[in-house]
Coordinates of C-alpha atoms in Angstrom, one line a residue:
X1232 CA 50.6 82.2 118.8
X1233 CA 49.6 80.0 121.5
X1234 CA 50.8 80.8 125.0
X1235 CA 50.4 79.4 128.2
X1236 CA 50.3 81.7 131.1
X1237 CA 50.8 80.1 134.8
X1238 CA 49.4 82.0 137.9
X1239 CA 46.4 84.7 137.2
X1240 CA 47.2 87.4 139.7
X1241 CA 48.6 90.9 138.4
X1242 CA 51.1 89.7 136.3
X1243 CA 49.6 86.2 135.3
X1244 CA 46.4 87.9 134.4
X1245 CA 47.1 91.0 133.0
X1246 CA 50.1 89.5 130.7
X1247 CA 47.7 86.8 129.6
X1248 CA 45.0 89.3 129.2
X1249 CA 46.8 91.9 126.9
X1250 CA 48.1 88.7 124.5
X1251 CA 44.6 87.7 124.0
X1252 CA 44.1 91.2 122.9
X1253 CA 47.1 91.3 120.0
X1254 CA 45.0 88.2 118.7
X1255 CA 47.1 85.2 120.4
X1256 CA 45.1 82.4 121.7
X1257 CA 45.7 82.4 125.6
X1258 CA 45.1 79.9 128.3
X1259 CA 45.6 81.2 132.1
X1260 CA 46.2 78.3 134.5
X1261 CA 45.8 78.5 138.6
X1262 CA 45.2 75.7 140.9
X1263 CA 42.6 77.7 142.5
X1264 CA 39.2 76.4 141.4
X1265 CA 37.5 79.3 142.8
X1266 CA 39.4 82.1 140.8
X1267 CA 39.0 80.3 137.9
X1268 CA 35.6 79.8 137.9
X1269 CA 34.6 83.1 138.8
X1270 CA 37.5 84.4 136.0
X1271 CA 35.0 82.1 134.0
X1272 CA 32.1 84.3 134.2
X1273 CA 33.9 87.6 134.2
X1274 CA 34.3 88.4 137.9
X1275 CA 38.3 90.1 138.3
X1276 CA 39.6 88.8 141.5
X1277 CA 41.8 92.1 141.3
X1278 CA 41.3 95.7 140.9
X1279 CA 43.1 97.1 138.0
X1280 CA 41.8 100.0 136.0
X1281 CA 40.7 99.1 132.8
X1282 CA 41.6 95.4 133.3
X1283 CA 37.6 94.1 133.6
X1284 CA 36.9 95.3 129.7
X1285 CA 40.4 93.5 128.4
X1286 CA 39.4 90.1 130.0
X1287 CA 35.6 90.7 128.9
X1288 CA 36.3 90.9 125.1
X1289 CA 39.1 87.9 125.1
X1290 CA 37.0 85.6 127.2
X1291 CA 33.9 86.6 124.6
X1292 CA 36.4 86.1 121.6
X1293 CA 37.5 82.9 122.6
X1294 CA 41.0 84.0 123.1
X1295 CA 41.1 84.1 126.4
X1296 CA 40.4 81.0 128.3
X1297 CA 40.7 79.2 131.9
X1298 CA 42.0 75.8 133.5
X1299 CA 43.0 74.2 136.5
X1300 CA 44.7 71.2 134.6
X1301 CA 48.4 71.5 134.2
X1302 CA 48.3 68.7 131.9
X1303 CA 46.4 70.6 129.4
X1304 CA 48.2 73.9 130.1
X1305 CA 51.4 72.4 129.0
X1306 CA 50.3 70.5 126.1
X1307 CA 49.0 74.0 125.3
X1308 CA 51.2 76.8 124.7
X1309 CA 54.6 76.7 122.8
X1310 CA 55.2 79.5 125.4
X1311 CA 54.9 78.7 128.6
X1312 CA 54.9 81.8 131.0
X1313 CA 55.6 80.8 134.5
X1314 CA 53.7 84.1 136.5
X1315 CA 53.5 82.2 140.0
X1316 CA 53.9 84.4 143.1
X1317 CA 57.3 84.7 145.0
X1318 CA 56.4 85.4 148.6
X1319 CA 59.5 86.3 151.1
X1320 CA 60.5 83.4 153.0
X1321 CA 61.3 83.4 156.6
X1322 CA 65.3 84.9 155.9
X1323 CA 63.7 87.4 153.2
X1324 CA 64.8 85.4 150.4
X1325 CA 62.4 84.8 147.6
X1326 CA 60.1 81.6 148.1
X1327 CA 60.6 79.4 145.0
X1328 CA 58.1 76.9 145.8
X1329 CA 55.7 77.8 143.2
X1330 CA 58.2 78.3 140.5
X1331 CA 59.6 75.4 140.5
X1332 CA 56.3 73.6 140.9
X1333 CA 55.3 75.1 137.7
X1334 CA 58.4 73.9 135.7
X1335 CA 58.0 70.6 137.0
X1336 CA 54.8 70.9 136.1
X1337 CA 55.7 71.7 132.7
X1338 CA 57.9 69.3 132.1
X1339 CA 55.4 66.5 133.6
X1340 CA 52.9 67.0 130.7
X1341 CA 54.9 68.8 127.8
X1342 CA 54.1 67.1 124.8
X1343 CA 57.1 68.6 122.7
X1344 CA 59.4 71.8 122.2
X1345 CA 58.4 74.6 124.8
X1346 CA 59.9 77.8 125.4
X1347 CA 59.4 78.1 129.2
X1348 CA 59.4 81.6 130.4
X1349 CA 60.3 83.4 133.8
X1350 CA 58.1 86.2 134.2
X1351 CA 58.0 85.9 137.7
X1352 CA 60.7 88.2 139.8
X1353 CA 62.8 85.5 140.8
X1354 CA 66.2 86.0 142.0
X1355 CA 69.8 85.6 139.9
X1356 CA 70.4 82.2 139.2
X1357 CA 66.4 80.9 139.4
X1358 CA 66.4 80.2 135.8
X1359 CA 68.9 77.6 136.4
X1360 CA 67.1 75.9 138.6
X1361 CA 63.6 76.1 136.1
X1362 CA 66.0 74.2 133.5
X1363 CA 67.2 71.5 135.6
X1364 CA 63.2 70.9 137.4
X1365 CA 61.9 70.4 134.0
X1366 CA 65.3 68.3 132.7
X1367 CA 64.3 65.9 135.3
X1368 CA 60.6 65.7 135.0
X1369 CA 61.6 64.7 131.2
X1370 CA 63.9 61.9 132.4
X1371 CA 61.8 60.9 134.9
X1372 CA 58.9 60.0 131.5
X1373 CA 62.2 59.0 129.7
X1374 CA 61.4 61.5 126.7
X1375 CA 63.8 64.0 125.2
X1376 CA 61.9 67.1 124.3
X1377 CA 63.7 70.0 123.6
X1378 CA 62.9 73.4 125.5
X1379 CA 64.2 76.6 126.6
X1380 CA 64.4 78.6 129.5
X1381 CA 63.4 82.5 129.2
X1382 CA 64.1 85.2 131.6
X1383 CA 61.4 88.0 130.6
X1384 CA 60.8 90.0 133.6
X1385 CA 57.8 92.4 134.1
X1386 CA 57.5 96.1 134.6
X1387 CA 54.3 96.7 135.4
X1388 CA 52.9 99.6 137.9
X1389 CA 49.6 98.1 140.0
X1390 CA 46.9 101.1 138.9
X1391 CA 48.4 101.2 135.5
X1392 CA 49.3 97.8 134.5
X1393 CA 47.3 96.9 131.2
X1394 CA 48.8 100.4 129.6
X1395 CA 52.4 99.8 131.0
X1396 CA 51.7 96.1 129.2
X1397 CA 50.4 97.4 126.2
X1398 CA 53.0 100.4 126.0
X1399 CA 56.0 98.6 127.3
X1400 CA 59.2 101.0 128.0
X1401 CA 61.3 98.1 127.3
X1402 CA 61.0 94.3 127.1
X1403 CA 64.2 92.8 128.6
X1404 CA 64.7 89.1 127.5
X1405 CA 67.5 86.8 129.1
X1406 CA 68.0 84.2 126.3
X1407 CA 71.6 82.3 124.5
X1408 CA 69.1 80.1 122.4
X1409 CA 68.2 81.6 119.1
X1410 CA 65.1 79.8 118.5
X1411 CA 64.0 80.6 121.7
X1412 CA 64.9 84.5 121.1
X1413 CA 63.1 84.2 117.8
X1414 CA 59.4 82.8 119.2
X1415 CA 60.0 85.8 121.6
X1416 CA 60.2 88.3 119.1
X1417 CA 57.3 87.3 117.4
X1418 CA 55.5 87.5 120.6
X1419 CA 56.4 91.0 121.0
X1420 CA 56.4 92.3 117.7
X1421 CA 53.3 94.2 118.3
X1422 CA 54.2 95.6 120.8
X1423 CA 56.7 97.8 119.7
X1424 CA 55.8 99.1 115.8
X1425 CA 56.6 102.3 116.8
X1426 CA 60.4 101.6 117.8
X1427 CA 62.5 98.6 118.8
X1428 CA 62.2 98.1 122.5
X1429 CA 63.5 94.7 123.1
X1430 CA 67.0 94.6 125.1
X1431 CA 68.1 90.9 125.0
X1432 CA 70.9 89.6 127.7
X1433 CA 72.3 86.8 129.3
X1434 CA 69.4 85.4 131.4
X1435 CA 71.0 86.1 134.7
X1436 CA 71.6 89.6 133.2
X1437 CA 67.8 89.8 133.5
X1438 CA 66.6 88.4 136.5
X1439 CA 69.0 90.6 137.9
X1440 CA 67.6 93.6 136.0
X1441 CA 64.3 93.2 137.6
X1442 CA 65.6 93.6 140.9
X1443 CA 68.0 96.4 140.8
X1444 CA 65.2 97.9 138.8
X1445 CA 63.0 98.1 142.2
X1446 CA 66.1 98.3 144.3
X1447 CA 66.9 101.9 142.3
X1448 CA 63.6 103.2 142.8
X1449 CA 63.6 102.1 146.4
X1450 CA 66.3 103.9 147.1
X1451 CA 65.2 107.3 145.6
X1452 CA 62.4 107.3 148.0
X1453 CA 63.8 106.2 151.0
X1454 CA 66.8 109.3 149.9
X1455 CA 63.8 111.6 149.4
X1456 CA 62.7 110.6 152.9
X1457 CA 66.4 110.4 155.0
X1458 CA 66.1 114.6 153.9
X1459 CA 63.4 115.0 154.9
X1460 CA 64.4 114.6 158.6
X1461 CA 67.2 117.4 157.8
X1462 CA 64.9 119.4 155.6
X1463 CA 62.7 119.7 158.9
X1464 CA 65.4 120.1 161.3
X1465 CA 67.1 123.1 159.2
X1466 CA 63.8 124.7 158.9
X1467 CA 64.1 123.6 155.1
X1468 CA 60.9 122.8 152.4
X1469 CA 61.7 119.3 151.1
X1470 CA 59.0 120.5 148.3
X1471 CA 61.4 123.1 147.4
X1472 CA 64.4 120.5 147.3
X1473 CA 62.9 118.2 145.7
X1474 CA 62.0 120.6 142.4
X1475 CA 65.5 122.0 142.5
X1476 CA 66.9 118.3 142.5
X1477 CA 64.4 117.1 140.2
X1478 CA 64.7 119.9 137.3
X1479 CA 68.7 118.7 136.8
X1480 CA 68.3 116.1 133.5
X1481 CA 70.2 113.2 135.4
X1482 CA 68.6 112.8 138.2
X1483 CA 64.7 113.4 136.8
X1484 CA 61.1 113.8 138.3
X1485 CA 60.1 110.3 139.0
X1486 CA 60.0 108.8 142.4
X1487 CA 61.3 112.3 144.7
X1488 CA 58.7 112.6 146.7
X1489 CA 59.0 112.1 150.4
X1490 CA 56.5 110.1 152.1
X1491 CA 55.9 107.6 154.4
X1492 CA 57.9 105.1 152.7
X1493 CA 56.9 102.7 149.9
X1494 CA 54.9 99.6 150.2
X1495 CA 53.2 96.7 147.8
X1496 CA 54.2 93.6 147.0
X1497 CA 57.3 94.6 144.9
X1498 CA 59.7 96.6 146.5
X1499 CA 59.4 95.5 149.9
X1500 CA 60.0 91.6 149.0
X1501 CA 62.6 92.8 146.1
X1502 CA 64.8 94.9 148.4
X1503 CA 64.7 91.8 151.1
X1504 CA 65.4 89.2 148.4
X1505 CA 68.5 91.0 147.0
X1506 CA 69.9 91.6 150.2
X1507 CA 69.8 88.3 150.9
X1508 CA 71.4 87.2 147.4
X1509 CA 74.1 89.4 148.0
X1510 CA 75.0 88.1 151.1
X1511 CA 74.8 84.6 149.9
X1512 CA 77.5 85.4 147.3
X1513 CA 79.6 87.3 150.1
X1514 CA 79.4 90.9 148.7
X1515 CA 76.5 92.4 151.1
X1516 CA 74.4 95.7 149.8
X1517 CA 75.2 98.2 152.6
X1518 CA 73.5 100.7 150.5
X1519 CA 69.9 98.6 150.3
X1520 CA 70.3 97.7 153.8
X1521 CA 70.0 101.4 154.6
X1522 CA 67.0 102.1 152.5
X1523 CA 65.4 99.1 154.1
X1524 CA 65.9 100.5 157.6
X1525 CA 64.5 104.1 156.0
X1526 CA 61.7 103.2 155.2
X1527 CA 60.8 100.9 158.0
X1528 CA 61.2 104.2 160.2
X1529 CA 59.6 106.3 158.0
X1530 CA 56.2 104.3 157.9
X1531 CA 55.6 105.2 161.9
X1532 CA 57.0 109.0 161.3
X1533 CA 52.8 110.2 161.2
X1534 CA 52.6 108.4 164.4
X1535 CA 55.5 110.0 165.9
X1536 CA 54.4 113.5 165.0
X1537 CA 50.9 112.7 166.3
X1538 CA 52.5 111.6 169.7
X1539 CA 54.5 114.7 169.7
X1540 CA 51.3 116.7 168.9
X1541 CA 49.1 115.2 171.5
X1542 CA 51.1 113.0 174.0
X1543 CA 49.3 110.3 175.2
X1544 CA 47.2 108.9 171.9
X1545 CA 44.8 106.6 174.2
X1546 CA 41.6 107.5 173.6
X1547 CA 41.8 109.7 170.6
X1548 CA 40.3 109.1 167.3
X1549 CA 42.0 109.7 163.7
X1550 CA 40.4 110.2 160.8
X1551 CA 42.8 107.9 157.9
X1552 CA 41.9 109.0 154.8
X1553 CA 43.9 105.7 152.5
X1554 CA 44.4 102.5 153.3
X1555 CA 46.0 100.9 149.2
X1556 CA 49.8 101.1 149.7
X1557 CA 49.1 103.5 146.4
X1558 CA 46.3 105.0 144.9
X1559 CA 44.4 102.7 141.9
X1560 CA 44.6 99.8 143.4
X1561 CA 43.3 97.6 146.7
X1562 CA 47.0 96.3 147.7
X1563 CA 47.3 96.5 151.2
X1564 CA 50.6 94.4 151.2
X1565 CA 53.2 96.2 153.5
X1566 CA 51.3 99.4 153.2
X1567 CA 52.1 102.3 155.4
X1568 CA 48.5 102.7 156.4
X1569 CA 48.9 99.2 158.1
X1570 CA 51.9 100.4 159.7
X1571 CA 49.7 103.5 161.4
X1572 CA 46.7 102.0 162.0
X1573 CA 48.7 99.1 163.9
X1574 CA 50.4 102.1 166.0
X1575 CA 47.8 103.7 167.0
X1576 CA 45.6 101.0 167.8
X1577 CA 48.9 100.0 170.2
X1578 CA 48.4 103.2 172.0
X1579 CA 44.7 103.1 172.9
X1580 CA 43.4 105.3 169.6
X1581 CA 41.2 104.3 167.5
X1582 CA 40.7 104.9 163.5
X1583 CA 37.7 105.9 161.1
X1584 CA 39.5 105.0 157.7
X1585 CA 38.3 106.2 154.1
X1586 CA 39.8 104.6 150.9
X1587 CA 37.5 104.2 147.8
X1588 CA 38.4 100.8 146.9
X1589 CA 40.6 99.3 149.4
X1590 CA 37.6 99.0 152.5
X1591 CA 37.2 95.4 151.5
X1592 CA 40.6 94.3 151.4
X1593 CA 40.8 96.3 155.2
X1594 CA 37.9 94.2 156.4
X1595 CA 39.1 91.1 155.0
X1596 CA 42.9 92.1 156.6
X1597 CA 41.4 93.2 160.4
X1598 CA 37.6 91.7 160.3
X1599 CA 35.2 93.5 162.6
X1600 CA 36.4 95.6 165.8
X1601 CA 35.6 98.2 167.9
X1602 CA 38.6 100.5 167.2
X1603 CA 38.0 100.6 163.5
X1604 CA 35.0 102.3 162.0
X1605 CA 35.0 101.9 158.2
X1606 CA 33.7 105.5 156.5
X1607 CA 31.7 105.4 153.2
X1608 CA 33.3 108.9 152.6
X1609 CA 36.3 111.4 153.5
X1610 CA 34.4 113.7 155.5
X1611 CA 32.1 111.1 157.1
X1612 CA 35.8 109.4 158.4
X1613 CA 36.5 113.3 159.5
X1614 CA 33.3 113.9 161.7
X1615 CA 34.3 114.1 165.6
X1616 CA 37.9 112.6 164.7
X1617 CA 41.1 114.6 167.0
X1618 CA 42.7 114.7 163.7
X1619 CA 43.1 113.9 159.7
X1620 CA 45.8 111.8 159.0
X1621 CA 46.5 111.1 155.1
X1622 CA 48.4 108.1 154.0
X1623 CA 47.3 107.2 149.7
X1624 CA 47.5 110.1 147.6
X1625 CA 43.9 109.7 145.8
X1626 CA 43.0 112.0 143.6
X1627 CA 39.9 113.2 145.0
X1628 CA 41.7 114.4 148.3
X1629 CA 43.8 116.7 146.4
X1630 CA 41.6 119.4 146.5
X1631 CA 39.3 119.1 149.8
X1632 CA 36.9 121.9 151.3
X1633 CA 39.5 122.5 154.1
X1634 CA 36.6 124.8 156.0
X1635 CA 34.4 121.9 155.9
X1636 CA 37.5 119.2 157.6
X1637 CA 37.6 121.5 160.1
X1638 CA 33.8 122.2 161.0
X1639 CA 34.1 118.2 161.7
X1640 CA 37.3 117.7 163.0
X1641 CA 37.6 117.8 167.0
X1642 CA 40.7 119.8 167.1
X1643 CA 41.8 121.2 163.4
X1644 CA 44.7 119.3 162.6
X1645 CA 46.1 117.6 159.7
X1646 CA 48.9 115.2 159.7
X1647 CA 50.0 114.9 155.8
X1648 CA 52.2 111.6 154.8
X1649 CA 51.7 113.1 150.9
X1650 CA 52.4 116.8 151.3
X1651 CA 49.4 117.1 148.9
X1652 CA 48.8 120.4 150.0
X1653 CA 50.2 124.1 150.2
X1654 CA 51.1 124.5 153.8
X1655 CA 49.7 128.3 153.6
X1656 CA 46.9 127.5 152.1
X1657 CA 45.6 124.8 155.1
X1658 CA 46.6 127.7 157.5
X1659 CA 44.7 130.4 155.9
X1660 CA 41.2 127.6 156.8
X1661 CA 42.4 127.6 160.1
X1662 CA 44.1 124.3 160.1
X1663 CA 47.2 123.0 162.0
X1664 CA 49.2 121.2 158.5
X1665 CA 51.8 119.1 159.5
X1666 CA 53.4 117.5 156.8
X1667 CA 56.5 115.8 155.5
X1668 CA 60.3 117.3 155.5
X1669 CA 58.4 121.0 155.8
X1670 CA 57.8 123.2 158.8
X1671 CA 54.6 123.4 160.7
X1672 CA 52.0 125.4 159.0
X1673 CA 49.3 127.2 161.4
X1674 CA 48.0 126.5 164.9

């Protein structure tokens, strides 16, 4: 099949990517000249794991191609995939802009039948809107093509997005038309061999899906993270709460961990943009309201037990070890390492920061200054720091040489937003652990 995909940022790029690799024939279209042109000769504006190799082979196979002309896009693809960003507008709602460029777009150049798809999160109603952009471009040429509109949200994790594409849990489509609902199914079809995964709905149905999708998980973690706060004031292990919660069937493993609150360019912008539909239809989400607030307190809860440690922060320096709102990926969009570094750069600190990927994205976000040293390693951000403050749960600072942090480490204290580690275990190195929703561990 041929498919046009518009926007080549995660979604755009890694939906067009794993197509190309079932054998469609896949155009990616972006008004960015740059980014295509660099897509052009392999270079991956983003870092995905095991994205670079997909996009290699495609590109090499002639399956995957580039464009900055809508006009050839359209005339393209009998699918059209709309994969535009929707940034938060100034009320929290969900920017449309590009969206509805993109239909318009669509319907400027298309040369006949298109099924025009949604793949963007966009909120209840958007799809609406996508129809009657392109009805009027078609008037406007004084053509009657036929097309259909598509709701097919995405569910992909940044760090594991080409193998959440290629192993979809579900693939929710929001479509009345049954041509439209047939191309679709072709699309899919390899995708699911093993078992039918495709849940089709009214297309409303599935742009809301997507967002109380986010919205649920959201509001695990900002649960996990209310408790914590009682978990420490009861003298209480939230690590031991959260296994006894997470053993019972209905409630499950995934998404229990307290923290310092959840970041990214999903949930942030999806829990703001429903809040803000619901109040436009009258029936406001008190519930997401309060997981909002949460988690806007719990990104500054390191900072508060660093002040409660210390006192007066001016002048001390913090080791960060993760600056990605989560580990696999450079995303610093609304990560809680912004969050802390902002803090205690506001009280006179200053921060030597380890990540092993995200340092560009950092320098790019903050440029060159005094109270930010860059580290090329964890212990090299550790050396002559007041304290070790972790943010991103990488892997390789699960298991750290705890005698070594301290050797480096002006005073031996560890102030853990992950709860990576057994409290006893930093104690026994001689380390001051505090962590999240659990008591104070040596010192």
């Amino acid at each position: 099949m041929k498919v046009t995909i518009i926007g080549t940022g995660y979604v755009g790029l890694v939906t067009g990517a794993c197509l190309a690799d079932m054998g469609n024939e896949v155009l990616c279209l972006d008004i960015d000249a740059g980014k295509i042109e660099r897509l052009r000769q392999g270079i991956i504006p983003i870092h995905e794991p095991g994205l670079e190799p997909v996009v290699r082979r495609n590109v090499e196979a002639g399956r995957l191609s580039f464009t900055t002309d809508p006009k050839q896009a359209a005339e393209f693809g009998l699918i059209q995939m709309i994969a535009v960003g929707t940034p938060p507008d100034e009320d929290g709602s969900a920017d449309l802009r590009h969206v509805l460029a993109a239909a318009r777009g669509i319907g400027r150049h298309m040369p006949g039948y298109r099924v025009i798809v949604d793949k963007s999160t966009v909120p209840v109603g958007t799809g609406d809107r996508v129809e009657q952009a392109v009805a009027e471009e078609l008037a406007a040429r004084g053509v009657a093509h036929g097309f259909s509109v598509v709701s097919n949200p995405e569910f992909l994790k940044e760090g594991a997005a080409v193998d959440d594409c290629m192993k979809p849990d579900r693939i929710v489509l929001g479509v009345s038309d049954p041509q439209a609902e047939a191309v679709m199914r072709e699309l899919y079809q390899p995708f699911q061999r093993n078992h039918e995964r495709t849940l089709v709905m009214s297309r409303r149905a599935a742009e809301l899906t997507k967002y109380a999708a986010n919205a649920m998980l959201a509001t695990r973690i900002s649960f996990m993270n209310d408790l914590s706060r009682l978990s420490e004031a009861v003298g209480v292990d939230i690590e031991d709460v959260r296994q006894g919660i997470g053993s019972d069937p209905r409630i499950g493993w995934s998404f229990l961990y307290a923290g310092t609150g959840y970041g990214g360019s999903c949930f942030p912008k999806d829990v703001q943009a429903l809040i803000r539909t619901a109040e436009e239809q009258g029936t406001p989400l008190r519930l997401l309201k309060a997981v909002e607030a949460v988690n806007e307190d719990q990104k500054s809860v390191l900072v508060r037990k660093a002040r409660a440690r210390f006192g007066s922060l001016a002048g001390r320096r913090f080791a960060l070890w993760g600056l990605a709102f989560k580990p696999n990926t450079d995303d610093m969009r609304e990560a809680p390492a912004r969050a802390v570094m902002q803090a205690l750069w506001a009280e006179g600190a200053s921060v030597a920061a380890y990540d092993p990927i995200a340092a560009d994205e950092c320098r790019r976000l903050y440029g060159e200054r005094a109270d930010l040293v860059l580290a090329a390693s964890p212990l090299e951000a550790v050396r002559g720091a007041d304290a070790l403050v972790i943010v991103t749960e990488w892997k390789e600072f699960r298991s750290p040489s705890f005698d070594e942090i301290r050797a480096r480490l002006n005073q031996p204290v560890i102030f853990d937003g992950r709860n990576l580690y057994d409290p006893a275990t930093v104690a026994r190195h001689g380390l001051e652990y505090h962590s999240i929703g659990r008591p104070v561990a040596g010192g």
